Coordinates of C-alpha atoms and ligand atoms in Angstrom, one line a residue:
M1 CA -12.2 -20.6 2.6
K2 CA -9.7 -19.9 0.3
H3 CA -6.1 -18.6 1.2
N4 CA -6.4 -15.1 -0.5
F5 CA -2.8 -14.2 -1.7
G6 CA -4.1 -11.5 -4.2
A7 CA -2.2 -8.1 -4.5
G8 CA -5.1 -6.1 -4.5
P9 CA -7.8 -5.2 -3.9
G10 CA -6.2 -7.5 -1.2
I11 CA -7.9 -9.6 1.2
L12 CA -9.7 -8.6 4.3
P13 CA -10.2 -10.0 7.9
H14 CA -13.2 -12.4 7.5
E15 CA -15.0 -10.7 10.8
V16 CA -14.8 -7.3 9.0
L17 CA -16.2 -8.7 5.8
K18 CA -19.0 -9.9 8.0
Q19 CA -19.8 -7.1 10.0
A20 CA -19.6 -5.2 6.8
A21 CA -22.4 -7.1 5.1
A22 CA -24.6 -6.9 8.1
A23 CA -24.3 -2.5 7.9
V24 CA -25.2 -2.8 4.4
V25 CA -28.7 -4.2 5.4
D26 CA -28.9 -2.8 8.7
F27 CA -26.6 -0.3 10.0
N28 CA -26.1 -0.2 13.7
G29 CA -30.1 -1.2 14.3
T30 CA -31.2 1.9 12.6
G31 CA -33.4 0.1 10.4
L32 CA -31.6 1.9 7.4
S33 CA -28.7 0.6 5.5
L34 CA -25.3 2.2 5.8
L35 CA -25.6 2.8 1.7
E36 CA -29.0 5.0 2.5
I37 CA -28.0 7.2 5.1
S38 CA -27.2 10.7 4.7
H39 CA -23.1 11.2 5.1
R40 CA -23.9 14.1 7.3
S41 CA -26.2 12.3 9.5
P42 CA -24.7 12.1 13.3
E43 CA -24.4 8.3 12.4
F44 CA -22.0 8.5 9.6
E45 CA -20.1 11.4 11.2
A46 CA -19.3 9.1 13.9
V47 CA -17.7 6.5 11.6
L48 CA -15.6 9.2 9.9
A49 CA -14.5 10.6 13.4
E50 CA -13.9 6.9 14.6
A51 CA -11.7 6.3 11.3
L52 CA -9.8 9.2 11.4
K53 CA -9.1 8.6 15.1
L54 CA -7.9 5.2 14.4
V55 CA -5.8 6.4 11.6
K56 CA -4.1 9.3 14.0
E57 CA -3.7 6.4 16.8
L58 CA -2.4 3.7 15.1
F59 CA 0.0 5.6 13.1
S60 CA 0.8 8.2 15.7
V61 CA 0.1 11.1 13.4
P62 CA 1.8 14.1 15.2
D63 CA 0.1 17.4 15.6
G64 CA 0.5 19.9 12.6
Y65 CA -1.0 17.1 9.9
S66 CA -4.1 16.5 8.4
I67 CA -5.7 13.3 7.8
L68 CA -8.0 13.1 4.6
F69 CA -10.0 10.4 3.2
L70 CA -10.2 11.0 -0.8
Q71 CA -11.6 9.4 -3.7
G72 CA -9.7 8.6 -7.1
G73 CA -7.0 6.2 -6.2
A74 CA -3.4 6.5 -5.5
S75 CA -2.9 7.3 -8.8
T76 CA -4.9 10.5 -8.5
Q77 CA -2.4 11.5 -5.8
F78 CA 0.2 11.1 -8.4
A79 CA -1.1 14.4 -9.9
L80 CA -2.2 16.2 -6.7
A81 CA 1.2 16.0 -4.9
P82 CA 2.3 17.9 -7.1
Y83 CA -0.2 20.2 -7.9
N84 CA -0.5 21.0 -4.2
L85 CA 3.1 20.8 -3.1
L86 CA 5.6 21.9 -6.6
P87 CA 5.7 25.7 -6.6
E88 CA 5.5 27.1 -10.2
G89 CA 8.6 27.2 -11.8
G90 CA 9.9 24.6 -9.1
K91 CA 11.4 21.2 -9.1
A92 CA 10.6 17.9 -7.3
A93 CA 12.9 15.2 -6.9
Y94 CA 11.7 11.3 -7.5
L95 CA 13.1 8.0 -7.0
E96 CA 12.0 5.8 -9.8
T97 CA 11.6 2.0 -8.4
G98 CA 8.5 0.6 -10.3
V99 CA 5.7 1.3 -12.8
W100 CA 3.7 3.2 -10.1
A101 CA 6.8 5.3 -9.5
S102 CA 6.9 6.2 -13.0
K103 CA 3.4 7.1 -13.3
A104 CA 3.9 9.3 -10.6
I105 CA 6.8 11.0 -12.3
K106 CA 4.4 11.1 -15.7
E107 CA 1.9 13.2 -13.8
A108 CA 4.3 15.6 -12.1
K109 CA 6.0 16.5 -15.4
F110 CA 2.7 18.4 -15.8
F111 CA 3.6 20.8 -12.8
G112 CA 7.2 21.6 -13.0
D113 CA 10.6 20.0 -13.4
V114 CA 11.3 16.6 -12.7
Q115 CA 14.4 15.2 -11.5
I116 CA 15.2 11.6 -11.5
V117 CA 17.4 11.2 -8.7
A118 CA 18.0 7.4 -8.9
S119 CA 16.4 4.4 -11.2
S120 CA 16.3 0.9 -11.2
K121 CA 14.2 0.4 -14.3
E122 CA 17.3 -1.0 -16.1
S123 CA 17.3 -4.1 -14.3
N124 CA 13.3 -4.2 -14.3
F125 CA 13.4 -2.6 -10.9
T126 CA 14.8 -5.6 -8.9
F127 CA 16.3 -3.5 -6.3
I128 CA 16.1 -0.1 -4.7
P129 CA 18.8 2.4 -5.5
K130 CA 20.5 3.6 -2.3
D131 CA 23.6 5.9 -3.0
F132 CA 21.9 8.9 -4.5
E133 CA 22.0 12.8 -4.1
I134 CA 18.8 14.5 -3.1
P135 CA 18.8 18.1 -4.5
A136 CA 18.4 20.6 -1.9
D137 CA 16.4 23.1 -4.0
A138 CA 13.6 20.6 -5.0
A139 CA 10.5 20.9 -3.2
Y140 CA 10.2 17.3 -2.2
L141 CA 11.2 14.0 -2.7
H142 CA 8.7 11.6 -4.0
F143 CA 9.3 7.6 -3.6
T144 CA 7.1 4.2 -3.3
S145 CA 7.8 2.6 0.0
N146 CA 6.7 -1.1 -1.2
N147 CA 6.9 -1.7 -5.2
T148 CA 3.9 -4.1 -5.0
I149 CA 4.6 -5.5 -8.7
Y150 CA 8.5 -6.1 -8.0
G151 CA 8.5 -7.1 -4.4
T152 CA 10.9 -4.8 -3.3
Q153 CA 10.4 -2.6 -0.5
V154 CA 12.4 0.5 1.2
Q155 CA 13.8 -1.1 4.4
K156 CA 15.3 2.2 5.8
F157 CA 13.9 5.6 4.9
F158 CA 16.3 8.3 3.5
P159 CA 17.6 11.3 5.6
S160 CA 16.6 13.9 3.2
P161 CA 17.3 17.7 3.0
V162 CA 13.6 18.2 1.8
P163 CA 10.2 17.0 2.5
L164 CA 9.5 13.3 1.7
V165 CA 6.5 12.4 -0.2
C166 CA 5.8 8.6 -0.3
D167 CA 3.2 6.4 -2.0
M168 CA 2.6 3.8 0.5
S169 CA -0.4 2.3 -1.2
S170 CA 0.8 -1.5 -0.6
D171 CA 2.6 -1.1 3.2
I172 CA 0.7 1.4 4.8
F173 CA -0.4 0.0 8.6
S174 CA 2.3 -3.0 7.9
R175 CA 5.1 -1.3 10.2
K176 CA 5.6 1.4 12.1
V177 CA 6.6 4.5 10.6
N178 CA 7.5 7.8 11.9
V179 CA 5.3 10.1 10.2
A180 CA 7.0 13.5 11.2
D181 CA 9.7 12.4 8.7
F182 CA 7.1 13.0 5.8
G183 CA 5.6 15.9 4.4
L184 CA 3.0 13.9 2.6
I185 CA 1.6 10.2 2.7
Y186 CA -0.7 8.4 0.5
A187 CA -2.3 5.3 0.0
G188 CA -4.8 3.4 -2.0
A189 CA -6.9 1.8 0.8
Q190 CA -7.5 -1.6 -1.4
K191 CA -4.1 -3.3 -0.5
N192 CA -3.6 -3.5 3.3
M193 CA -6.4 -0.9 4.8
G194 CA -9.7 -1.4 3.4
P195 CA -11.7 -1.8 0.2
A196 CA -10.9 0.0 -3.2
G197 CA -12.8 3.4 -3.2
V198 CA -11.2 5.5 -0.5
T199 CA -7.3 7.2 -0.5
L200 CA -6.0 7.8 2.8
V201 CA -3.8 11.2 2.9
I202 CA -1.8 12.4 5.6
V203 CA -0.3 16.0 4.8
K204 CA 1.8 18.4 6.7
D205 CA -0.2 21.4 7.2
E206 CA 2.4 23.9 6.7
L207 CA 3.4 22.8 3.3
L208 CA 0.2 23.8 1.7
G209 CA -0.5 27.2 -0.4
K210 CA 2.8 27.6 -1.0
T211 CA 2.6 27.0 -4.8
N212 CA 1.5 30.1 -6.4
R213 CA -1.3 28.1 -8.4
K214 CA -4.8 28.0 -8.6
I215 CA -6.0 24.6 -7.7
P216 CA -9.7 23.7 -8.6
S217 CA -11.5 23.2 -5.1
M218 CA -11.8 19.2 -5.5
F219 CA -8.1 18.8 -6.0
N220 CA -6.9 21.4 -3.5
Y221 CA -5.9 19.7 -0.2
Q222 CA -7.0 22.9 2.0
T223 CA -10.7 22.4 0.5
Q224 CA -10.8 19.1 1.6
I225 CA -9.0 19.7 4.8
D226 CA -11.3 22.6 5.9
G227 CA -14.3 20.5 5.0
G228 CA -13.3 17.6 6.7
S229 CA -13.1 15.4 4.1
M230 CA -16.7 16.0 3.5
Y231 CA -16.4 18.9 0.9
N232 CA -18.5 16.5 -1.1
T233 CA -20.0 13.3 -0.6
P234 CA -17.4 11.1 0.6
P235 CA -17.2 7.2 -0.3
V236 CA -18.9 6.3 2.6
F237 CA -19.2 2.1 2.4
A238 CA -15.3 2.5 1.6
I239 CA -14.4 4.5 4.5
Y240 CA -16.7 2.4 6.8
V241 CA -14.8 -1.1 6.0
S242 CA -11.6 0.8 6.4
M243 CA -12.5 1.7 10.0
L244 CA -13.6 -1.5 10.7
T245 CA -10.3 -2.9 9.5
L246 CA -8.5 -0.4 11.6
N247 CA -10.4 -1.5 14.4
W248 CA -9.5 -5.1 14.1
L249 CA -5.9 -4.1 13.7
K250 CA -6.0 -2.2 16.8
A251 CA -7.5 -5.0 18.5
K252 CA -4.4 -7.6 17.0
G253 CA -2.1 -5.1 19.0
G254 CA -1.5 -2.3 16.6
V255 CA 0.9 -1.9 14.1
E256 CA 3.7 -2.9 16.1
A257 CA 2.0 -6.4 16.6
I258 CA 1.5 -6.7 13.2
E259 CA 4.9 -5.5 11.8
K260 CA 6.2 -8.4 13.7
E261 CA 3.7 -11.0 12.4
N262 CA 4.5 -9.7 9.1
A263 CA 8.2 -10.2 9.4
T264 CA 7.4 -13.9 10.4
K265 CA 5.3 -14.4 7.5
A266 CA 7.9 -13.1 5.3
R267 CA 10.9 -14.7 7.1
V268 CA 9.4 -18.4 6.6
L269 CA 8.6 -17.8 3.2
Y270 CA 11.6 -16.3 2.0
E271 CA 13.7 -19.3 3.9
E272 CA 11.5 -21.6 2.0
I273 CA 12.2 -19.9 -1.2
D274 CA 15.7 -19.8 -0.5
R275 CA 15.9 -23.3 0.5
N276 CA 13.5 -25.1 -2.2
P277 CA 15.8 -26.0 -5.3
F278 CA 12.8 -25.7 -7.4
F279 CA 12.1 -21.8 -6.9
K280 CA 14.2 -18.6 -6.7
G281 CA 13.3 -15.3 -5.6
V282 CA 13.6 -12.1 -7.7
A283 CA 14.1 -9.2 -5.5
A284 CA 17.3 -8.3 -4.2
T285 CA 17.7 -10.1 -0.9
E286 CA 18.4 -6.5 1.1
D287 CA 15.3 -5.2 -0.4
R288 CA 12.9 -8.0 -0.2
S289 CA 9.3 -6.8 0.5
H290 CA 7.1 -8.3 3.7
M291 CA 4.1 -7.0 1.8
N292 CA 4.6 -9.0 -1.7
V293 CA 7.1 -11.6 -2.1
C294 CA 7.6 -12.3 -5.6
F295 CA 9.5 -15.5 -7.0
V296 CA 9.8 -17.9 -10.4
A297 CA 10.2 -21.7 -10.7
E298 CA 13.6 -22.7 -11.8
N299 CA 12.4 -24.5 -14.5
P300 CA 9.9 -22.5 -16.4
D301 CA 7.9 -25.6 -17.3
H302 CA 7.0 -25.7 -13.9
Q303 CA 4.9 -22.5 -13.7
K304 CA 1.9 -23.9 -14.9
P305 CA 1.8 -27.3 -13.0
F306 CA 2.7 -25.3 -9.6
L307 CA -0.1 -23.0 -10.2
Q308 CA -2.7 -25.6 -10.7
L309 CA -1.3 -27.2 -7.3
C310 CA -2.1 -23.9 -5.7
D311 CA -5.5 -24.0 -7.3
E312 CA -6.4 -27.4 -5.8
K313 CA -5.0 -26.3 -2.1
G314 CA -7.2 -23.1 -2.5
I315 CA -4.6 -20.6 -2.9
V316 CA -5.7 -18.0 -5.0
G317 CA -4.0 -14.7 -6.5
I318 CA -0.6 -16.0 -6.7
K319 CA 0.2 -15.6 -10.4
G320 CA 3.1 -13.0 -10.6
H321 CA 2.5 -9.2 -12.4
R322 CA 2.9 -9.9 -16.1
S323 CA 5.8 -7.7 -16.3
V324 CA 7.8 -10.2 -13.8
G325 CA 6.3 -13.2 -14.6
G326 CA 6.3 -16.4 -12.1
F327 CA 4.5 -16.0 -8.8
R328 CA 3.7 -13.2 -6.4
A329 CA 2.3 -14.1 -2.7
S330 CA 1.0 -10.9 -1.4
I331 CA 0.9 -11.4 2.5
Y332 CA -1.0 -8.4 3.7
N333 CA -2.0 -7.8 7.3
A334 CA -5.0 -10.1 7.0
L335 CA -3.4 -13.0 5.6
S336 CA -2.9 -15.4 8.2
I337 CA 0.3 -17.2 9.0
N338 CA -1.5 -20.6 8.7
S339 CA -2.1 -19.5 5.0
V340 CA 1.6 -19.0 4.3
Y341 CA 2.5 -22.5 5.8
V342 CA -0.4 -23.7 3.4
L343 CA 1.7 -22.1 0.7
I344 CA 5.0 -23.2 1.8
D345 CA 3.4 -26.9 2.5
A346 CA 2.4 -26.7 -1.5
M347 CA 6.0 -25.8 -2.6
R348 CA 7.5 -28.7 -0.5
E349 CA 5.0 -31.3 -2.1
F350 CA 5.5 -29.8 -5.6
A351 CA 9.7 -30.3 -5.2
E352 CA 8.8 -33.6 -3.5
K353 CA 6.8 -34.7 -6.6
N354 CA 8.9 -33.6 -9.5
K355 CA 12.5 -34.4 -8.0
Ligands
PLP1 C1 -1.9 -0.4 -6.6 C2 -1.1 0.8 -6.5 C3 -1.2 2.1 -7.2 C4 -2.5 2.0 -7.8 O1 -3.6 2.6 -6.9 P1 -4.9 2.9 -7.4 O2 -5.5 3.2 -6.1 O3 -5.5 1.9 -8.2 O4 -4.6 4.3 -8.2 C5 -0.4 3.0 -6.6 N1 0.8 3.0 -5.9 C6 1.0 1.4 -5.7 C7 2.4 1.7 -4.9 C8 0.2 0.4 -5.9 O5 0.5 -0.7 -5.0

């Protein structure tokens, strides 16, 4: 078994992978593969209904919100959010905390005025800007809750005079969120919720239909809501594996229980980074992510040998993003604390060997 610290697609629970593998051959004793049954069959409709129910339950999604499973990844939502929520001639506010936020800004500019309320670009996104004003005449404020590449995370959500639109791709279901504080939440599944190929969208119904813009059917949240995420053929396998993963999370005690576990995993790892003279953290301490832990070797010559030691220990996916360098340990929901201790032991062994 490997210790999978990859940033995405990320680790999935082993028992989920086994169940998914079995369903590919014979889905629930039907004698058919999950991949060759109609998406309109009662069997698949039950899967979709269960997945929607789990999202609603685990995330306490209140009434007045629709839950969708769409395709095209979070990157498609960069465009669909303004397409559906930014009125013709209107303005949207954006917080720039990383490359994903910048890409969302780029797409929003196709649809209207974009006001960047604050940016940490000058410091290579090592922190989350805090004291900024949100224009009251904006259609919404868009931000990224967890910056996968830089290891920063919004620890306290902003009180806002306008609806909040949030890209939660890399920390969805990792902690409790008050959905009622948001107008739109979206997340590509492949970091913390399931496999690549499906994107979760949670949208407040009353915000829709106000743009005065014609929106093609597939890009219109309302069409997708009316079609129950089945306006066209949905990504059946990705939805199925997400459903299994959410069931696994529920059995573990849900979001509250995993939030505690994630906090412990992050704490012990950051403690080692701060204690061990061979390594140092990258992100501002108060903004440190509980999902992606970014750190570098104090001595750049130690980069390669540490990666080699990790390789020997079965630690994979730990090389940092090219724009940050160093190391990034992604400690998503499915990564056990035992794997975190294996990494910590490797860091200690490395320090011992090189002192
Ligand atoms: C990975 C990631 C994306 C891109 O997701 P795709 O599904 O590949 O489009 C967007 N935002 C964040 C925060 C991410 O971590």
